[in-house]
Short mmCIF file of N, CA and C in Angstrom, two decimals:
data_model
loop_
_atom_site.label_atom_id
_atom_site.label_comp_id
_atom_site.label_asym_id
_atom_site.label_seq_id
_atom_site.Cartn_x
_atom_site.Cartn_y
_atom_site.Cartn_z
N UNK A 717 -25.50 -85.05 -22.48
CA UNK A 717 -24.20 -84.58 -22.06
C UNK A 717 -23.57 -83.84 -23.23
N UNK A 718 -23.01 -82.68 -22.96
CA UNK A 718 -22.42 -81.85 -24.01
C UNK A 718 -20.99 -82.27 -24.29
N UNK A 719 -20.64 -82.20 -25.57
CA UNK A 719 -19.25 -82.41 -25.95
C UNK A 719 -18.49 -81.13 -25.70
N UNK A 720 -17.18 -81.22 -25.59
CA UNK A 720 -16.36 -80.02 -25.48
C UNK A 720 -15.13 -80.20 -26.34
N UNK A 721 -14.53 -79.10 -26.73
CA UNK A 721 -13.31 -79.16 -27.52
C UNK A 721 -12.17 -79.66 -26.64
N UNK A 722 -11.28 -80.45 -27.22
CA UNK A 722 -10.14 -80.93 -26.47
C UNK A 722 -9.09 -79.84 -26.28
N UNK A 723 -9.10 -78.84 -27.13
CA UNK A 723 -8.14 -77.76 -27.07
C UNK A 723 -8.60 -76.71 -26.07
N UNK A 724 -7.68 -76.19 -25.26
CA UNK A 724 -8.02 -75.14 -24.32
C UNK A 724 -8.30 -73.86 -25.10
N UNK A 725 -9.40 -73.19 -24.77
CA UNK A 725 -9.81 -71.98 -25.46
C UNK A 725 -9.17 -70.77 -24.78
N UNK A 726 -8.63 -69.87 -25.59
CA UNK A 726 -8.17 -68.58 -25.08
C UNK A 726 -8.93 -67.49 -25.82
N UNK A 727 -9.14 -66.37 -25.16
CA UNK A 727 -9.91 -65.27 -25.71
C UNK A 727 -8.99 -64.12 -26.09
N UNK A 728 -9.26 -63.53 -27.25
CA UNK A 728 -8.50 -62.38 -27.71
C UNK A 728 -9.49 -61.36 -28.25
N UNK A 729 -9.27 -60.09 -27.94
CA UNK A 729 -10.04 -59.00 -28.51
C UNK A 729 -9.06 -58.16 -29.32
N UNK A 730 -9.41 -57.88 -30.57
CA UNK A 730 -8.52 -57.11 -31.43
C UNK A 730 -9.35 -56.30 -32.41
N UNK A 731 -8.67 -55.63 -33.33
CA UNK A 731 -9.33 -54.90 -34.41
C UNK A 731 -8.99 -55.57 -35.73
N UNK A 732 -9.77 -55.30 -36.76
CA UNK A 732 -9.56 -55.93 -38.07
C UNK A 732 -8.17 -55.62 -38.62
N UNK A 733 -7.67 -54.42 -38.40
CA UNK A 733 -6.36 -54.06 -38.94
C UNK A 733 -5.22 -54.83 -38.28
N UNK A 734 -5.41 -55.27 -37.05
CA UNK A 734 -4.37 -56.01 -36.33
C UNK A 734 -4.51 -57.53 -36.49
N UNK A 735 -5.63 -57.98 -37.03
CA UNK A 735 -5.89 -59.41 -37.16
C UNK A 735 -4.84 -60.15 -37.99
N UNK A 736 -4.36 -59.59 -39.12
CA UNK A 736 -3.35 -60.32 -39.91
C UNK A 736 -2.04 -60.57 -39.14
N UNK A 737 -1.76 -59.75 -38.13
CA UNK A 737 -0.54 -59.92 -37.33
C UNK A 737 -0.69 -60.95 -36.23
N UNK A 738 -1.90 -61.42 -36.00
CA UNK A 738 -2.17 -62.38 -34.93
C UNK A 738 -1.99 -63.80 -35.46
N UNK A 739 -1.00 -64.49 -34.93
CA UNK A 739 -0.70 -65.85 -35.37
C UNK A 739 -1.85 -66.80 -35.07
N UNK A 740 -2.05 -67.78 -35.94
CA UNK A 740 -3.08 -68.79 -35.72
C UNK A 740 -2.60 -69.74 -34.63
N UNK A 741 -3.41 -69.86 -33.59
CA UNK A 741 -3.13 -70.77 -32.47
C UNK A 741 -4.41 -71.55 -32.19
N UNK A 742 -4.37 -72.85 -32.36
CA UNK A 742 -5.55 -73.68 -32.14
C UNK A 742 -6.17 -73.39 -30.78
N UNK A 743 -7.48 -73.16 -30.78
CA UNK A 743 -8.19 -72.89 -29.54
C UNK A 743 -8.34 -71.41 -29.24
N UNK A 744 -7.87 -70.56 -30.13
CA UNK A 744 -7.94 -69.12 -29.91
C UNK A 744 -9.29 -68.60 -30.44
N UNK A 745 -10.07 -67.99 -29.57
CA UNK A 745 -11.35 -67.40 -29.93
C UNK A 745 -11.14 -65.90 -30.00
N UNK A 746 -11.37 -65.33 -31.18
CA UNK A 746 -11.01 -63.93 -31.43
C UNK A 746 -12.27 -63.11 -31.66
N UNK A 747 -12.43 -62.05 -30.88
CA UNK A 747 -13.51 -61.09 -31.07
C UNK A 747 -12.91 -59.88 -31.78
N UNK A 748 -13.40 -59.60 -32.98
CA UNK A 748 -12.91 -58.46 -33.76
C UNK A 748 -13.91 -57.33 -33.50
N UNK A 749 -13.51 -56.41 -32.60
CA UNK A 749 -14.49 -55.47 -32.07
C UNK A 749 -14.97 -54.42 -33.06
N UNK A 750 -14.15 -54.00 -34.01
CA UNK A 750 -14.60 -52.95 -34.92
C UNK A 750 -15.49 -53.48 -36.05
N UNK A 751 -15.39 -54.76 -36.39
CA UNK A 751 -16.24 -55.35 -37.42
C UNK A 751 -17.33 -56.24 -36.82
N UNK A 752 -17.28 -56.43 -35.51
CA UNK A 752 -18.23 -57.27 -34.78
C UNK A 752 -18.32 -58.67 -35.37
N UNK A 753 -17.14 -59.29 -35.58
CA UNK A 753 -17.07 -60.67 -36.05
C UNK A 753 -16.32 -61.51 -35.03
N UNK A 754 -16.48 -62.81 -35.15
CA UNK A 754 -15.82 -63.76 -34.26
C UNK A 754 -15.10 -64.78 -35.13
N UNK A 755 -13.90 -65.14 -34.71
CA UNK A 755 -13.14 -66.18 -35.42
C UNK A 755 -12.64 -67.19 -34.41
N UNK A 756 -12.52 -68.43 -34.85
CA UNK A 756 -11.99 -69.50 -34.02
C UNK A 756 -10.85 -70.16 -34.78
N UNK A 757 -9.68 -70.25 -34.13
CA UNK A 757 -8.55 -70.97 -34.72
C UNK A 757 -8.67 -72.42 -34.31
N UNK A 758 -8.82 -73.29 -35.31
CA UNK A 758 -8.95 -74.73 -35.04
C UNK A 758 -8.41 -75.50 -36.23
N UNK A 759 -7.74 -76.60 -35.94
CA UNK A 759 -7.12 -77.43 -36.99
C UNK A 759 -6.19 -76.61 -37.88
N UNK A 760 -5.45 -75.71 -37.24
CA UNK A 760 -4.47 -74.85 -37.91
C UNK A 760 -5.09 -73.93 -38.95
N UNK A 761 -6.37 -73.59 -38.79
CA UNK A 761 -7.06 -72.67 -39.69
C UNK A 761 -7.84 -71.67 -38.86
N UNK A 762 -8.07 -70.48 -39.41
CA UNK A 762 -8.90 -69.47 -38.75
C UNK A 762 -10.24 -69.44 -39.48
N UNK A 763 -11.31 -69.75 -38.73
CA UNK A 763 -12.65 -69.80 -39.29
C UNK A 763 -13.47 -68.66 -38.68
N UNK A 764 -14.11 -67.88 -39.55
CA UNK A 764 -14.93 -66.76 -39.10
C UNK A 764 -16.38 -67.18 -38.98
N UNK A 765 -17.02 -66.73 -37.90
CA UNK A 765 -18.43 -67.01 -37.66
C UNK A 765 -19.14 -65.68 -37.57
N UNK A 766 -20.08 -65.46 -38.46
CA UNK A 766 -20.72 -64.16 -38.57
C UNK A 766 -22.05 -64.07 -37.86
N UNK A 767 -22.55 -65.16 -37.30
CA UNK A 767 -23.81 -65.08 -36.60
C UNK A 767 -23.70 -65.82 -35.27
N UNK A 768 -24.01 -65.09 -34.22
CA UNK A 768 -24.08 -65.70 -32.89
C UNK A 768 -25.43 -65.30 -32.30
N UNK A 769 -26.18 -66.29 -31.87
CA UNK A 769 -27.47 -66.04 -31.24
C UNK A 769 -27.21 -65.81 -29.75
N UNK A 770 -27.73 -64.72 -29.23
CA UNK A 770 -27.51 -64.37 -27.83
C UNK A 770 -28.76 -64.73 -27.03
N UNK A 771 -28.55 -65.52 -25.98
CA UNK A 771 -29.63 -65.93 -25.08
C UNK A 771 -29.31 -65.44 -23.68
N UNK A 772 -30.32 -65.18 -22.89
CA UNK A 772 -30.09 -64.68 -21.53
C UNK A 772 -29.68 -65.80 -20.57
N UNK A 773 -30.34 -66.97 -20.67
CA UNK A 773 -30.09 -68.05 -19.71
C UNK A 773 -29.81 -69.37 -20.41
N UNK A 774 -29.20 -70.28 -19.67
CA UNK A 774 -28.94 -71.61 -20.19
C UNK A 774 -30.25 -72.38 -20.40
N UNK A 775 -31.26 -72.07 -19.60
CA UNK A 775 -32.56 -72.70 -19.76
C UNK A 775 -33.14 -72.36 -21.13
N UNK A 776 -32.95 -71.11 -21.57
CA UNK A 776 -33.41 -70.73 -22.92
C UNK A 776 -32.72 -71.59 -23.97
N UNK A 777 -31.41 -71.80 -23.80
CA UNK A 777 -30.64 -72.59 -24.77
C UNK A 777 -31.16 -74.02 -24.83
N UNK A 778 -31.30 -74.66 -23.70
CA UNK A 778 -31.70 -76.07 -23.68
C UNK A 778 -33.18 -76.25 -24.02
N UNK A 779 -33.96 -75.17 -23.97
CA UNK A 779 -35.39 -75.24 -24.30
C UNK A 779 -35.67 -74.99 -25.77
N UNK A 780 -34.66 -74.64 -26.55
CA UNK A 780 -34.89 -74.39 -27.98
C UNK A 780 -35.42 -75.64 -28.64
N UNK A 781 -36.52 -75.52 -29.35
CA UNK A 781 -37.13 -76.68 -30.01
C UNK A 781 -36.38 -77.08 -31.27
N UNK A 782 -35.82 -76.11 -31.97
CA UNK A 782 -35.12 -76.41 -33.22
C UNK A 782 -33.87 -75.54 -33.36
N UNK A 783 -32.83 -75.84 -32.56
CA UNK A 783 -31.60 -75.06 -32.72
C UNK A 783 -31.02 -75.26 -34.12
N UNK A 784 -30.36 -74.24 -34.62
CA UNK A 784 -29.82 -74.28 -35.97
C UNK A 784 -28.50 -75.03 -35.97
N UNK A 785 -28.40 -76.07 -36.78
CA UNK A 785 -27.17 -76.85 -36.89
C UNK A 785 -26.05 -75.95 -37.42
N UNK A 786 -24.93 -75.94 -36.70
CA UNK A 786 -23.77 -75.13 -37.08
C UNK A 786 -23.81 -73.72 -36.53
N UNK A 787 -24.89 -73.34 -35.86
CA UNK A 787 -25.01 -71.98 -35.31
C UNK A 787 -24.36 -71.93 -33.92
N UNK A 788 -23.97 -70.72 -33.55
CA UNK A 788 -23.38 -70.47 -32.24
C UNK A 788 -24.38 -69.75 -31.36
N UNK A 789 -24.34 -70.08 -30.08
CA UNK A 789 -25.25 -69.49 -29.10
C UNK A 789 -24.41 -69.03 -27.91
N UNK A 790 -24.54 -67.75 -27.55
CA UNK A 790 -23.83 -67.20 -26.39
C UNK A 790 -24.86 -66.99 -25.28
N UNK A 791 -24.61 -67.58 -24.12
CA UNK A 791 -25.51 -67.45 -22.97
C UNK A 791 -24.93 -66.37 -22.05
N UNK A 792 -25.65 -65.25 -21.92
CA UNK A 792 -25.14 -64.11 -21.16
C UNK A 792 -24.94 -64.41 -19.68
N UNK A 793 -25.90 -65.13 -19.07
CA UNK A 793 -25.80 -65.40 -17.63
C UNK A 793 -24.55 -66.19 -17.25
N UNK A 794 -24.13 -67.09 -18.12
CA UNK A 794 -22.97 -67.94 -17.82
C UNK A 794 -21.71 -67.51 -18.56
N UNK A 795 -21.86 -66.63 -19.57
CA UNK A 795 -20.76 -66.19 -20.44
C UNK A 795 -20.08 -67.38 -21.12
N UNK A 796 -20.92 -68.32 -21.58
CA UNK A 796 -20.41 -69.51 -22.26
C UNK A 796 -20.92 -69.51 -23.70
N UNK A 797 -20.00 -69.83 -24.62
CA UNK A 797 -20.34 -69.94 -26.03
C UNK A 797 -20.56 -71.41 -26.37
N UNK A 798 -21.68 -71.69 -27.04
CA UNK A 798 -22.06 -73.04 -27.44
C UNK A 798 -22.23 -73.10 -28.95
N UNK A 799 -22.10 -74.31 -29.51
CA UNK A 799 -22.43 -74.56 -30.91
C UNK A 799 -23.36 -75.76 -30.95
N UNK A 800 -24.31 -75.72 -31.87
CA UNK A 800 -25.20 -76.86 -32.02
C UNK A 800 -24.81 -77.64 -33.26
N UNK A 801 -24.46 -78.92 -33.08
CA UNK A 801 -24.07 -79.81 -34.18
C UNK A 801 -24.49 -81.22 -33.79
N UNK A 802 -25.72 -81.60 -34.11
CA UNK A 802 -26.28 -82.89 -33.69
C UNK A 802 -26.25 -83.04 -32.18
N UNK A 803 -26.29 -81.96 -31.47
CA UNK A 803 -26.22 -81.89 -30.02
C UNK A 803 -25.43 -80.64 -29.63
N UNK A 804 -25.46 -80.30 -28.37
CA UNK A 804 -24.78 -79.10 -27.90
C UNK A 804 -23.30 -79.36 -27.66
N UNK A 805 -22.46 -78.48 -28.18
CA UNK A 805 -21.01 -78.55 -27.97
C UNK A 805 -20.59 -77.27 -27.26
N UNK A 806 -20.01 -77.42 -26.08
CA UNK A 806 -19.56 -76.25 -25.32
C UNK A 806 -18.22 -75.78 -25.89
N UNK A 807 -18.16 -74.52 -26.32
CA UNK A 807 -16.96 -73.98 -26.95
C UNK A 807 -16.04 -73.32 -25.92
N UNK A 808 -16.62 -72.63 -24.96
CA UNK A 808 -15.80 -71.92 -23.97
C UNK A 808 -16.21 -72.32 -22.56
N UNK A 809 -15.35 -72.02 -21.62
CA UNK A 809 -15.65 -72.25 -20.21
C UNK A 809 -16.07 -70.93 -19.59
N UNK A 810 -16.75 -70.98 -18.45
CA UNK A 810 -17.12 -69.71 -17.80
C UNK A 810 -15.85 -68.95 -17.42
N UNK A 811 -15.89 -67.63 -17.47
CA UNK A 811 -14.69 -66.85 -17.12
C UNK A 811 -14.11 -67.20 -15.76
N UNK A 812 -14.94 -67.58 -14.79
CA UNK A 812 -14.42 -67.92 -13.46
C UNK A 812 -13.61 -69.22 -13.47
N UNK A 813 -13.79 -70.05 -14.52
CA UNK A 813 -13.07 -71.32 -14.60
C UNK A 813 -11.74 -71.20 -15.32
N UNK A 814 -11.48 -70.05 -15.88
CA UNK A 814 -10.22 -69.85 -16.61
C UNK A 814 -9.18 -69.34 -15.63
N UNK A 815 -8.02 -70.00 -15.62
CA UNK A 815 -6.96 -69.63 -14.68
C UNK A 815 -6.54 -68.18 -14.82
N UNK A 816 -6.39 -67.72 -16.04
CA UNK A 816 -5.86 -66.39 -16.25
C UNK A 816 -6.57 -65.75 -17.44
N UNK A 817 -7.29 -64.69 -17.19
CA UNK A 817 -7.96 -63.98 -18.27
C UNK A 817 -7.26 -62.64 -18.44
N UNK A 818 -6.52 -62.52 -19.53
CA UNK A 818 -5.82 -61.27 -19.80
C UNK A 818 -6.41 -60.55 -20.99
N UNK A 819 -6.99 -61.30 -21.93
CA UNK A 819 -7.37 -60.71 -23.19
C UNK A 819 -8.77 -60.11 -23.20
N UNK A 820 -9.68 -60.63 -22.38
CA UNK A 820 -11.06 -60.13 -22.42
C UNK A 820 -11.68 -60.22 -21.03
N UNK A 821 -12.44 -59.20 -20.69
CA UNK A 821 -13.13 -59.19 -19.40
C UNK A 821 -14.61 -59.43 -19.63
N UNK A 822 -15.34 -59.70 -18.55
CA UNK A 822 -16.77 -59.92 -18.66
C UNK A 822 -17.47 -58.68 -19.19
N UNK A 823 -16.99 -57.49 -18.80
CA UNK A 823 -17.58 -56.24 -19.32
C UNK A 823 -17.39 -56.13 -20.83
N UNK A 824 -16.21 -56.53 -21.32
CA UNK A 824 -15.96 -56.49 -22.76
C UNK A 824 -16.85 -57.48 -23.50
N UNK A 825 -17.08 -58.66 -22.92
CA UNK A 825 -17.98 -59.63 -23.53
C UNK A 825 -19.39 -59.05 -23.62
N UNK A 826 -19.87 -58.46 -22.52
CA UNK A 826 -21.22 -57.87 -22.53
C UNK A 826 -21.32 -56.74 -23.54
N UNK A 827 -20.26 -55.93 -23.68
CA UNK A 827 -20.27 -54.83 -24.65
C UNK A 827 -20.34 -55.36 -26.08
N UNK A 828 -19.69 -56.49 -26.34
CA UNK A 828 -19.74 -57.07 -27.68
C UNK A 828 -21.15 -57.48 -28.07
N UNK A 829 -21.95 -57.88 -27.09
CA UNK A 829 -23.27 -58.41 -27.37
C UNK A 829 -24.39 -57.50 -26.91
N UNK A 830 -24.11 -56.24 -26.64
CA UNK A 830 -25.14 -55.36 -26.11
C UNK A 830 -26.29 -55.14 -27.09
N UNK A 831 -26.05 -55.28 -28.38
CA UNK A 831 -27.14 -55.12 -29.35
C UNK A 831 -27.93 -56.40 -29.55
N UNK A 832 -27.45 -57.50 -29.00
CA UNK A 832 -28.11 -58.81 -29.08
C UNK A 832 -28.61 -59.12 -30.48
N UNK A 833 -27.75 -58.91 -31.44
CA UNK A 833 -28.12 -59.21 -32.82
C UNK A 833 -27.06 -60.04 -33.48
N UNK A 834 -27.08 -59.97 -34.77
CA UNK A 834 -26.12 -60.74 -35.56
C UNK A 834 -24.78 -60.06 -35.55
N UNK A 835 -23.74 -60.85 -35.44
CA UNK A 835 -22.37 -60.33 -35.49
C UNK A 835 -21.82 -60.56 -36.86
#
């Protein structure tokens, strides 16, 4: 069974020049589109994650023999972000489960990961 964050996750897409103006809000997942980086606001701090492994299906994720501890995995089919830390931790919910998506669309998520490489 996967753990999940107790804080509700919200998605934001911005540019590096506008990032300093964005207040830290716990649970805010920020895609910085011009630098292709991701940040997560948690415990009143903004933490940047520079590598996200992109997988096509959830079966690929659960079939990994040696997931990297502390690494993030984005599953394209479900549009869910996961982290591996002594087990799988679900970071985001599927877009269809979010009441209101204003900051990022599924097309924008796919565009962020179209190169399927390191962010």
